[in-house]
mmCIF file of C-alpha atoms and ligand atoms in Angstrom:
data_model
loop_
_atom_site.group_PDB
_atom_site.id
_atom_site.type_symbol
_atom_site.label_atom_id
_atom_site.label_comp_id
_atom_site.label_asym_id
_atom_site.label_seq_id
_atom_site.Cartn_x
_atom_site.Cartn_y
_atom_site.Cartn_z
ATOM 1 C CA UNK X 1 0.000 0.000 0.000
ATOM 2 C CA UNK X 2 1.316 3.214 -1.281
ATOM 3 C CA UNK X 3 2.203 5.681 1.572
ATOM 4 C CA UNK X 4 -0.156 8.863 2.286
ATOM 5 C CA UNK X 5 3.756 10.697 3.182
ATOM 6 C CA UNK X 6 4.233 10.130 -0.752
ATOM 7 C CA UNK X 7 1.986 12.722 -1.743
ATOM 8 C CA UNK X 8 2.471 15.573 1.266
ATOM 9 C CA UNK X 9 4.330 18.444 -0.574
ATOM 10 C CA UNK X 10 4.516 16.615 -3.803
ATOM 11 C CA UNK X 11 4.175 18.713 -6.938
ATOM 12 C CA UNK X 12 1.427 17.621 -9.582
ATOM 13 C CA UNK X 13 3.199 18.408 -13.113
ATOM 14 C CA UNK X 14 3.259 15.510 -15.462
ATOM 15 C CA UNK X 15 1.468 12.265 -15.434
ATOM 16 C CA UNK X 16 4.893 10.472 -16.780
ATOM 17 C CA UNK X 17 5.688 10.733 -12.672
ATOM 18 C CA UNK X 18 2.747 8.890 -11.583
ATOM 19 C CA UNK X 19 2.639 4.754 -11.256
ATOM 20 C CA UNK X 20 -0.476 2.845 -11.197
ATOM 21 C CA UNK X 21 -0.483 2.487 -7.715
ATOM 22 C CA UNK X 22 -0.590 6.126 -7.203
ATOM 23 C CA UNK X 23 -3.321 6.745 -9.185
ATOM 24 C CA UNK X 24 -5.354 4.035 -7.642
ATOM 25 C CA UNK X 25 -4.425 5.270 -4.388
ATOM 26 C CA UNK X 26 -5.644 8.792 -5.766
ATOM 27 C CA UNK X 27 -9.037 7.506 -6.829
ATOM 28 C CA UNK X 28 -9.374 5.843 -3.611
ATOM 29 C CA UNK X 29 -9.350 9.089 -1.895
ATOM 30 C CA UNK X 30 -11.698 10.242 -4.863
ATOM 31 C CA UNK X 31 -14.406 7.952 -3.859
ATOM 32 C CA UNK X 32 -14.308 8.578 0.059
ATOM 33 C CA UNK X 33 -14.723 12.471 -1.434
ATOM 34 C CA UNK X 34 -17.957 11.816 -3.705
ATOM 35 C CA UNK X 35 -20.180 12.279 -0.877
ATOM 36 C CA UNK X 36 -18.857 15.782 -0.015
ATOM 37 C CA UNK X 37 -18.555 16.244 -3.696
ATOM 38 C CA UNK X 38 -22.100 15.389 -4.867
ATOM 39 C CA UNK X 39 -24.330 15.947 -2.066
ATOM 40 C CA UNK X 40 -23.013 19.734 -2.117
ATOM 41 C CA UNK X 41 -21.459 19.280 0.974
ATOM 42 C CA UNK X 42 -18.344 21.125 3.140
ATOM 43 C CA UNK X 43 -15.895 19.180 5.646
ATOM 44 C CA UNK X 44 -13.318 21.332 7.690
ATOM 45 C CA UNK X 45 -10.451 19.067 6.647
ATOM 46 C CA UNK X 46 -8.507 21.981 4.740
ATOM 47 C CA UNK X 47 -10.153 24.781 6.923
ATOM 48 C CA UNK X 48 -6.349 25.957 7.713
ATOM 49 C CA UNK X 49 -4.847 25.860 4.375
ATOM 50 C CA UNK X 50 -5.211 28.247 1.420
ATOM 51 C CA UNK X 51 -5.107 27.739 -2.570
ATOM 52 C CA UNK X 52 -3.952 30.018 -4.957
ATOM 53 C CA UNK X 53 -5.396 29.629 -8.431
ATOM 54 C CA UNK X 54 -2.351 31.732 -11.116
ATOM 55 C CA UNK X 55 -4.374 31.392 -14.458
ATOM 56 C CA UNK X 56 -2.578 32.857 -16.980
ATOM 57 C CA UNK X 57 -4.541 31.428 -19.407
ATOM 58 C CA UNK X 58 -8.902 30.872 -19.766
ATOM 59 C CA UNK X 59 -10.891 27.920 -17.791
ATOM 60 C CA UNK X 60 -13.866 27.231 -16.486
ATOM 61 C CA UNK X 61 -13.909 23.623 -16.233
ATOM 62 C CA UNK X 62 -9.968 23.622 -14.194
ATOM 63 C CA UNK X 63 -10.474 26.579 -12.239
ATOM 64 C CA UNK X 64 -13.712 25.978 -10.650
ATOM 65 C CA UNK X 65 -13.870 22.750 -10.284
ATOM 66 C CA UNK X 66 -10.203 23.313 -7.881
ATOM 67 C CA UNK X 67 -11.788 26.474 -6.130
ATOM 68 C CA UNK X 68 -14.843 24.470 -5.534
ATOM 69 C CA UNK X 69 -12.826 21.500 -4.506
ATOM 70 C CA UNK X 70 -11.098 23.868 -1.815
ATOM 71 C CA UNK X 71 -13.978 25.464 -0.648
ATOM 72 C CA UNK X 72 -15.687 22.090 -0.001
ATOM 73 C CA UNK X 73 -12.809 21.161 1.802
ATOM 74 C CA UNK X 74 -13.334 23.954 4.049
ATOM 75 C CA UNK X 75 -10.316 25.798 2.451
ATOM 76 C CA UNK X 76 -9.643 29.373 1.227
ATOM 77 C CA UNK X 77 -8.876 30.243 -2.356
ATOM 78 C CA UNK X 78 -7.633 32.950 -3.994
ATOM 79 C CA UNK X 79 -6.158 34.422 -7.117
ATOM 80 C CA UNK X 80 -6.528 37.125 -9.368
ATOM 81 C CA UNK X 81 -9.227 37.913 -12.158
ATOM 82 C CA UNK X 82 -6.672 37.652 -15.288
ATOM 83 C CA UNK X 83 -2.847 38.021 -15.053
ATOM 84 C CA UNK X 84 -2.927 41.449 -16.289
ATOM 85 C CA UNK X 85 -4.189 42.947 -12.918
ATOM 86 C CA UNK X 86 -0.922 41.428 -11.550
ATOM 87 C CA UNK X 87 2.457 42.134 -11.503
ATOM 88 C CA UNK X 88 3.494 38.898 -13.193
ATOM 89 C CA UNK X 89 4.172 40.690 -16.568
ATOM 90 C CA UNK X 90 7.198 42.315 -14.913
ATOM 91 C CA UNK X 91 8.354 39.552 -12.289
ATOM 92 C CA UNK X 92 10.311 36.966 -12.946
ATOM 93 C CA UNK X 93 8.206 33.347 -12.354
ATOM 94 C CA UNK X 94 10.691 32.104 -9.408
ATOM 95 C CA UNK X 95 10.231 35.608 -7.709
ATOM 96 C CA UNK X 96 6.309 35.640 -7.865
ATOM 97 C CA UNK X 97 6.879 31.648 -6.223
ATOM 98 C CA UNK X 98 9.020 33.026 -3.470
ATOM 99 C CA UNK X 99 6.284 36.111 -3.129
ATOM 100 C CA UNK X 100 3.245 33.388 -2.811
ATOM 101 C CA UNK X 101 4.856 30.871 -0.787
ATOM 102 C CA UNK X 102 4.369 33.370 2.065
ATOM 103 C CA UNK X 103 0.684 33.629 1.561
ATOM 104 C CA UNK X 104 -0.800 30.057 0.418
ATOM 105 C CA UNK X 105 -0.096 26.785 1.089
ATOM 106 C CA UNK X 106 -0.856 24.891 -2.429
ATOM 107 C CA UNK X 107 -0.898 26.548 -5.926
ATOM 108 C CA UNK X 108 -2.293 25.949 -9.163
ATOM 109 C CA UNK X 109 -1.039 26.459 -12.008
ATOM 110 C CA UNK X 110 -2.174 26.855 -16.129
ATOM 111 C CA UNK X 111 0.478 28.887 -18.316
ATOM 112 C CA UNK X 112 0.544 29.573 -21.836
ATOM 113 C CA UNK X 113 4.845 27.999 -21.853
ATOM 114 C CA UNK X 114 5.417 25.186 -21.569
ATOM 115 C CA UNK X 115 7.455 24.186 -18.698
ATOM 116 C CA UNK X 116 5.963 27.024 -16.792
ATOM 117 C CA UNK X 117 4.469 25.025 -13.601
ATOM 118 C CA UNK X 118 7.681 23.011 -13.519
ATOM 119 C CA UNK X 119 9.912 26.036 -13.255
ATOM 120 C CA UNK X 120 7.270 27.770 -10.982
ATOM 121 C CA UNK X 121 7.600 24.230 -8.557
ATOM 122 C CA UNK X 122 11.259 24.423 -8.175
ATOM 123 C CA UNK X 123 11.360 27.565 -6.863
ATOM 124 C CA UNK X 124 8.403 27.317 -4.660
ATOM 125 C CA UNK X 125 8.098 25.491 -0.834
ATOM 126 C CA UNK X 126 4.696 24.840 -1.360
ATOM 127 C CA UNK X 127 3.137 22.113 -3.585
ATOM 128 C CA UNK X 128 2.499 23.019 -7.326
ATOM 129 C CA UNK X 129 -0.350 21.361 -9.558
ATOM 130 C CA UNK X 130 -0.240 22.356 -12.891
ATOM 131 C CA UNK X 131 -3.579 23.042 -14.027
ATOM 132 C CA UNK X 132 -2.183 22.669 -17.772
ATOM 133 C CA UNK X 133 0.616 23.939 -19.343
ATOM 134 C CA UNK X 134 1.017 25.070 -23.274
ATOM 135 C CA UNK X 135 0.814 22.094 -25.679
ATOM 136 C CA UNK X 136 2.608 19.993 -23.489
ATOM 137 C CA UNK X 137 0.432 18.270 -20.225
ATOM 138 C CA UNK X 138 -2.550 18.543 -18.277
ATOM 139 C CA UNK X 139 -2.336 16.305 -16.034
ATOM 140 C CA UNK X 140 -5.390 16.493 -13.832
ATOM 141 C CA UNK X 141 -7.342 16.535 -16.693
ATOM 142 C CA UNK X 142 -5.633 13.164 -17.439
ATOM 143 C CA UNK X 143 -6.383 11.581 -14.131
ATOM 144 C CA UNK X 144 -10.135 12.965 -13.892
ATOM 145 C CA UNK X 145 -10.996 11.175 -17.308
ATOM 146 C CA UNK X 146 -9.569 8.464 -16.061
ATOM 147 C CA UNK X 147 -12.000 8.247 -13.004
ATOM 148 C CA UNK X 148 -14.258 8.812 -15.465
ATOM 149 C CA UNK X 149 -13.588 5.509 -17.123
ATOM 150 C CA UNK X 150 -12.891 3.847 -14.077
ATOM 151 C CA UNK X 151 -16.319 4.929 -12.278
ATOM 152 C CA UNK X 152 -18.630 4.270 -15.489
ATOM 153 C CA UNK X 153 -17.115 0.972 -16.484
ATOM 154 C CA UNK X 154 -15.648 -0.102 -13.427
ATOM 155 C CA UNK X 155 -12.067 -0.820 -14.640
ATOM 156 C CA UNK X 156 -9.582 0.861 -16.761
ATOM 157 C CA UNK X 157 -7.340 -1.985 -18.077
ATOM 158 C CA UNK X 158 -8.465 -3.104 -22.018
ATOM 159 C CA UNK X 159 -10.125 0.018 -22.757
ATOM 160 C CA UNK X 160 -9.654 0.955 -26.236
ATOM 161 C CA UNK X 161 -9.280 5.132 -26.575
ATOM 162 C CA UNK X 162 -10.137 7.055 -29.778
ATOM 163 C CA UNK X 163 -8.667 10.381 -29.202
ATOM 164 C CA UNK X 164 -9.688 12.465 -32.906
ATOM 165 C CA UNK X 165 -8.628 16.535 -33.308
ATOM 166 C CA UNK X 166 -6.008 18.384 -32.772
ATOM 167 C CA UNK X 167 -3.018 16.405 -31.180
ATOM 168 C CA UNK X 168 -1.523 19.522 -29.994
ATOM 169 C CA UNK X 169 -3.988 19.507 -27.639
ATOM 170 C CA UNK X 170 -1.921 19.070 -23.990
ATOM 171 C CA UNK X 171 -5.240 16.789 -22.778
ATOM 172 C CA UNK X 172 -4.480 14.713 -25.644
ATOM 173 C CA UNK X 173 -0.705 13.980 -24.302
ATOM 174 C CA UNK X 174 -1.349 13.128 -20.390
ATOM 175 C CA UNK X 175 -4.519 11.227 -21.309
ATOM 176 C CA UNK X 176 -2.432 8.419 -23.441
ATOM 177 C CA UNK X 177 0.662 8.737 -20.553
ATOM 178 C CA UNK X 178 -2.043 7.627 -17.706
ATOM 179 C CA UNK X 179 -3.594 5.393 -19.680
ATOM 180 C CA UNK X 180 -0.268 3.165 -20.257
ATOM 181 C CA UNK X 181 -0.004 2.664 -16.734
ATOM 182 C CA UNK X 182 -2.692 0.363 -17.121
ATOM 183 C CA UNK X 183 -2.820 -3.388 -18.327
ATOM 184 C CA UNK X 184 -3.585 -3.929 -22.299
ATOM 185 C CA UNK X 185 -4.906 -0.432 -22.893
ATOM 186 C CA UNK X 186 -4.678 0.526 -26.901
ATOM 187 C CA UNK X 187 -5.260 4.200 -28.656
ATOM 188 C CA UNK X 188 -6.010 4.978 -31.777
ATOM 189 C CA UNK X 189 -5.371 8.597 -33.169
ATOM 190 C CA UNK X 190 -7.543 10.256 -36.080
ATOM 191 C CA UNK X 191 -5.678 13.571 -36.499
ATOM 192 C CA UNK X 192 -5.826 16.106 -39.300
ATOM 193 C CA UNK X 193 -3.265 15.583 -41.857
ATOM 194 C CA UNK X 194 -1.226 18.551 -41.344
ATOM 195 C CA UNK X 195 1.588 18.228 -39.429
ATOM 196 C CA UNK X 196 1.812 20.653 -36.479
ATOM 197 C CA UNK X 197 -1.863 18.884 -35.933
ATOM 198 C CA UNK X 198 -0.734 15.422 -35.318
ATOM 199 C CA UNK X 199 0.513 13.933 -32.897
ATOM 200 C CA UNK X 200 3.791 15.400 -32.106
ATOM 201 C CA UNK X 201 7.060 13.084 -31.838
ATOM 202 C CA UNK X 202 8.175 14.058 -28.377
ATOM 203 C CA UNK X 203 4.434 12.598 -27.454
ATOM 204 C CA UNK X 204 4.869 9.831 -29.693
ATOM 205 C CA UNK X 205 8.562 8.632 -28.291
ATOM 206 C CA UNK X 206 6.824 8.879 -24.642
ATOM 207 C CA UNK X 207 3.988 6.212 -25.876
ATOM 208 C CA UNK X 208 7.391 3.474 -27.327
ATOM 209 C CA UNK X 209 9.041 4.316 -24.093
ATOM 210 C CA UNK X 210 6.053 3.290 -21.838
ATOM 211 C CA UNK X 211 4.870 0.494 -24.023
ATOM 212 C CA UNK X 212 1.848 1.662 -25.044
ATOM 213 C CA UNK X 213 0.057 0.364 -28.021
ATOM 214 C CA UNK X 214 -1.202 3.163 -30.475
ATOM 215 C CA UNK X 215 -1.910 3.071 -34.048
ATOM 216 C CA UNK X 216 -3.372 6.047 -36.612
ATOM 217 C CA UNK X 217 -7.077 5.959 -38.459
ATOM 218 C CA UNK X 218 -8.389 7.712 -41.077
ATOM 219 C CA UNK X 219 -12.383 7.718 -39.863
ATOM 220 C CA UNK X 220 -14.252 6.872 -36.850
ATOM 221 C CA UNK X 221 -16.163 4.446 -39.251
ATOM 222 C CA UNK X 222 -13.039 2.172 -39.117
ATOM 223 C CA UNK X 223 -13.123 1.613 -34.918
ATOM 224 C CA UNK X 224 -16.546 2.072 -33.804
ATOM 225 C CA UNK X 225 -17.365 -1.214 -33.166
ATOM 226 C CA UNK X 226 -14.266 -1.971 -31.156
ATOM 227 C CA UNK X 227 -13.803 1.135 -29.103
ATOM 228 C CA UNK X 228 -14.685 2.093 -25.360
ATOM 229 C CA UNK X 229 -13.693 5.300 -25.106
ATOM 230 C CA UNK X 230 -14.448 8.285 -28.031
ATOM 231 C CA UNK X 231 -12.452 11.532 -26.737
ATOM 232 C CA UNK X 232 -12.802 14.213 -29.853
ATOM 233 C CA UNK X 233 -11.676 17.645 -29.147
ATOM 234 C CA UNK X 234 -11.929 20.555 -32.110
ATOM 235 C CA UNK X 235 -9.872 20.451 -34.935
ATOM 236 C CA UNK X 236 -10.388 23.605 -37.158
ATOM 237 C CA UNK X 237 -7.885 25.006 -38.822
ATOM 238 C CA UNK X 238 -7.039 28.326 -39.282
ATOM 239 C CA UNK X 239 -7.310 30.565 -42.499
ATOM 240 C CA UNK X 240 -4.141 32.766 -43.124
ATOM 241 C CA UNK X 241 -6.710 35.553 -42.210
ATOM 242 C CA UNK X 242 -7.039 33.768 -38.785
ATOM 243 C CA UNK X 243 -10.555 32.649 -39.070
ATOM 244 C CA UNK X 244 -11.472 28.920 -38.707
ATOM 245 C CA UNK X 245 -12.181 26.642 -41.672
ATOM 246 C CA UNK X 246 -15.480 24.351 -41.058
ATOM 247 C CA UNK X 247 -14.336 21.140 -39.665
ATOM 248 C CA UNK X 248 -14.043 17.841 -41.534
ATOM 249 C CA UNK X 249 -16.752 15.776 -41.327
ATOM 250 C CA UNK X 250 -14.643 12.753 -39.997
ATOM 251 C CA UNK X 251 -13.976 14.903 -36.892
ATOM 252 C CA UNK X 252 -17.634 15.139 -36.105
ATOM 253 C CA UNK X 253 -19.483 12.844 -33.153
ATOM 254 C CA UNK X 254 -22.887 12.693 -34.506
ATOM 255 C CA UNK X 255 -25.718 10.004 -33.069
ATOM 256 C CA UNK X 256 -25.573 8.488 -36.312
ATOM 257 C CA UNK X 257 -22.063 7.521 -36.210
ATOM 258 C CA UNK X 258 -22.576 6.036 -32.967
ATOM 259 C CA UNK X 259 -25.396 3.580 -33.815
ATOM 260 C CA UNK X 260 -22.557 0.274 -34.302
ATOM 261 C CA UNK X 261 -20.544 1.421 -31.271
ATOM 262 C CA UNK X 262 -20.511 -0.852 -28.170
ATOM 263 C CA UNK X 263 -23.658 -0.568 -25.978
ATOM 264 C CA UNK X 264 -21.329 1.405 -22.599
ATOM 265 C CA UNK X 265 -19.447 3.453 -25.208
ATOM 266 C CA UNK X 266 -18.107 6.647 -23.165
ATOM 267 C CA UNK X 267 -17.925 9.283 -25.157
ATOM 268 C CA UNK X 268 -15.881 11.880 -22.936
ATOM 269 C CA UNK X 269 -14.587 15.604 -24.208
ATOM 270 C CA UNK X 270 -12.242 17.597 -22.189
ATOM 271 C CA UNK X 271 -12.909 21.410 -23.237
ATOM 272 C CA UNK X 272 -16.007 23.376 -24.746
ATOM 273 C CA UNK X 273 -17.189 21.811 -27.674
ATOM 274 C CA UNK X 274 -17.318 23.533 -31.234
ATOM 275 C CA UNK X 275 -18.846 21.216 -33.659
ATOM 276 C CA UNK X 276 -16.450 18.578 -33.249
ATOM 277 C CA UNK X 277 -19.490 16.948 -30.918
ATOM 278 C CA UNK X 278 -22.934 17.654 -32.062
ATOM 279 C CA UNK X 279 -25.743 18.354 -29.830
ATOM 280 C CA UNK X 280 -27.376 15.295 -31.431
ATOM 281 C CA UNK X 281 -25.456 12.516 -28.643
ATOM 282 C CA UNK X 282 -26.510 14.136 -25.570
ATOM 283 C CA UNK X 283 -29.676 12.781 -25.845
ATOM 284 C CA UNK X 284 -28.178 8.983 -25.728
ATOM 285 C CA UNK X 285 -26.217 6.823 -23.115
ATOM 286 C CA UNK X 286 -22.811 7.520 -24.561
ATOM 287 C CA UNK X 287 -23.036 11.065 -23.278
ATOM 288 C CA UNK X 288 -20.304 11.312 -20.831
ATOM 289 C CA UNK X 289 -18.788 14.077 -20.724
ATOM 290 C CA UNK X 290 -21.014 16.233 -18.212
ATOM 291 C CA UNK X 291 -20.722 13.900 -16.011
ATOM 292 C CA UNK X 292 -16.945 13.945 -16.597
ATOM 293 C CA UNK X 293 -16.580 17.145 -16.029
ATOM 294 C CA UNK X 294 -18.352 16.991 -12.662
ATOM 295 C CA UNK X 295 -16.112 13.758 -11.723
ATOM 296 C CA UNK X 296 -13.099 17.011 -11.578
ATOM 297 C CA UNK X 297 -14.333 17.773 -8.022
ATOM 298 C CA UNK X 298 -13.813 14.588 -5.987
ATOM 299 C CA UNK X 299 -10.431 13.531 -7.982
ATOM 300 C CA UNK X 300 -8.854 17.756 -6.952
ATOM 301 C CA UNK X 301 -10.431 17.509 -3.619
ATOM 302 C CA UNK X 302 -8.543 14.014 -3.177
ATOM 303 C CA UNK X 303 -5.367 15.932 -4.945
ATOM 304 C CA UNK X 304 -5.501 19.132 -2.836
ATOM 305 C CA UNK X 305 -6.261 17.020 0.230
ATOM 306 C CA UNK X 306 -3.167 14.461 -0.677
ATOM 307 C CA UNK X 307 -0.510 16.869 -1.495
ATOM 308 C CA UNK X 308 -1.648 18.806 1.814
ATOM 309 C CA UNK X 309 -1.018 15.772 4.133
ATOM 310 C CA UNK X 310 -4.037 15.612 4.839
ATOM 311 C CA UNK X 311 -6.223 12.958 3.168
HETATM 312 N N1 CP E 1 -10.366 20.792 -19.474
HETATM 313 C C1 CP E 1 -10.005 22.075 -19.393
HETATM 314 O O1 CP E 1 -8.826 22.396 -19.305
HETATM 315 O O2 CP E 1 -11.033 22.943 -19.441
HETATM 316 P P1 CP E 1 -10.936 24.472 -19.056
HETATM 317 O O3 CP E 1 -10.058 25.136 -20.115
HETATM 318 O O4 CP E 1 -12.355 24.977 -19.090
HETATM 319 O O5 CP E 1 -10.308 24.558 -17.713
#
């Protein structure tokens, strides 16, 4: 059994740091939170500790879901409106960590760089979890979706993943890394055919290294029957004017693609939809990805309470 000392202080930035164990012992904590979670509940465990939330970036899904996670837990939160009202344009990021380390007592993170939660961690004495950082990781994301999967089909090993957009996409990087932790998992990848869309080789070296089986499609049509787990996210391109081209067709969700998939098909989405997902599936069982997002709470109240020492 994993010890509870092996998460006080640690710093959330990558799922490539996390074994199976630890996220088991993660979504253990996850359940024993639901309660609190979904009954709208508050406990005092946290009531001493604060969270800072540095956004230099939009959310609504990351942000809240941590602030609410922290206020459940009978924890303070704070942070400013948009980086512009702070002084970050003209401080250094290890001199805004040493500034915040003497009011909070767990931050989190989403920058536009990557590598900009790692760099804010090292200089910092109190824990770091990166809410997402440029096209590199997101790793709560990573671990929430796979609570998802774990919660609505009871186990994660053998799921089959169809992750279709923009590879880019930093969800679409931690998602595969978690998901090789895991016995006999297998993604496929329907990405756009330019380049800078697929996914990149950095991501791609990571999957050979941990062993995970992956292979490229060319439509939905060519999986559905075999897959457990559709995760689409947008993938418009851009017109040299800047304005988005209307997306392929084979990068739409649409009921009627669905109708050979597997009867507890999850199909799961990370950010806002465009018209990657159309309106059309949440009206049947594969709908998931409400419910995902709501799943966020108990897995960053188990994260906040972890890294605090406290869970
Ligand atoms: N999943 C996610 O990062 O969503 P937000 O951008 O809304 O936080």
């Amino acid at each position: 059994m994993i010890k509870l000392s092996a998460f006080k202080g640690r710093d959330i930035l990558s799922m490539l740091d996390f074994t199976r164990k630890d996220i088991e012992y993660i979504f253990k904590i996850a359940e024993k939170m639901e309660p609190i979670a979904f009954n709208r509940k508050r406990t005092d465990l946290l009531k001493d500790y604060v969270m800072a939330t540095l956004f230099f970036e939009p959310s609504t899904r990351t942000r809240l879901s941590f602030e609410t996670a922290m206020l459940r837990l009978g924890g303070g939160v704070t942070g400013w409106a948009s980086p512009e009202v702070s002084r970050t344009a003209i401080e250094t990021i290890p001199d805004t960590a040493k500034v915040i380390e003497g009011y909070v007592d767990v931050v989190v993170m989403r920058h536009k760089e990557n590598g900009a939660p790692a760099l804010y961690a090292k200089n910092s004495a109190v824990p770091v979890i990166s809410g997402g950082d440029g096209t590199n990781e997101h790793p709560t994301q990573a671990l929430l979706d796979l609570y998802t999967i774990e919660r609505e089909k009871g186990s994660i090993d053998e799921v089959k993943v169809l992750l279709m957009g923009n590879m880019d996409q930093r969800a679409m990087h931690s998602l595969p890394f978690a998901l090789a932790k895991f016995d006999d998992t297998e993604v496929f990848i329907l990405a756009p055919d330019d380049k800078d869309r697929q996914m990149p080789k950095w991501a791609i070296d990571k999957f050979d290294k941990l062993g995970l089986k992956y292979s490229n499609v060319q439509n939905v049509e060519e999986v559905i029957e075999e897959v457990d787990v559709i995760y689409p996210i947008y993938a418009k391109p851009y017109t040299e004017e800047g304005f988005m081209k209307p997306v392929e067709d084979r990068f739409k969700i649409t009921k009627e693609k669905l109708k050979n998939a597997k009867k507890d098909l999850l199909v799961m989405h990370a950010l806002p939809r465009i018209d990657e997902l159309s309106t059309d599936v949440d009206d049947t069982p594969h709908a998931k990805y409400f419910k995902q997002s709501g799943y966020g709470i108990p897995v960053r109240m188990a994260l906040l309470a972890l890294v605090l020492g406290k869970a």
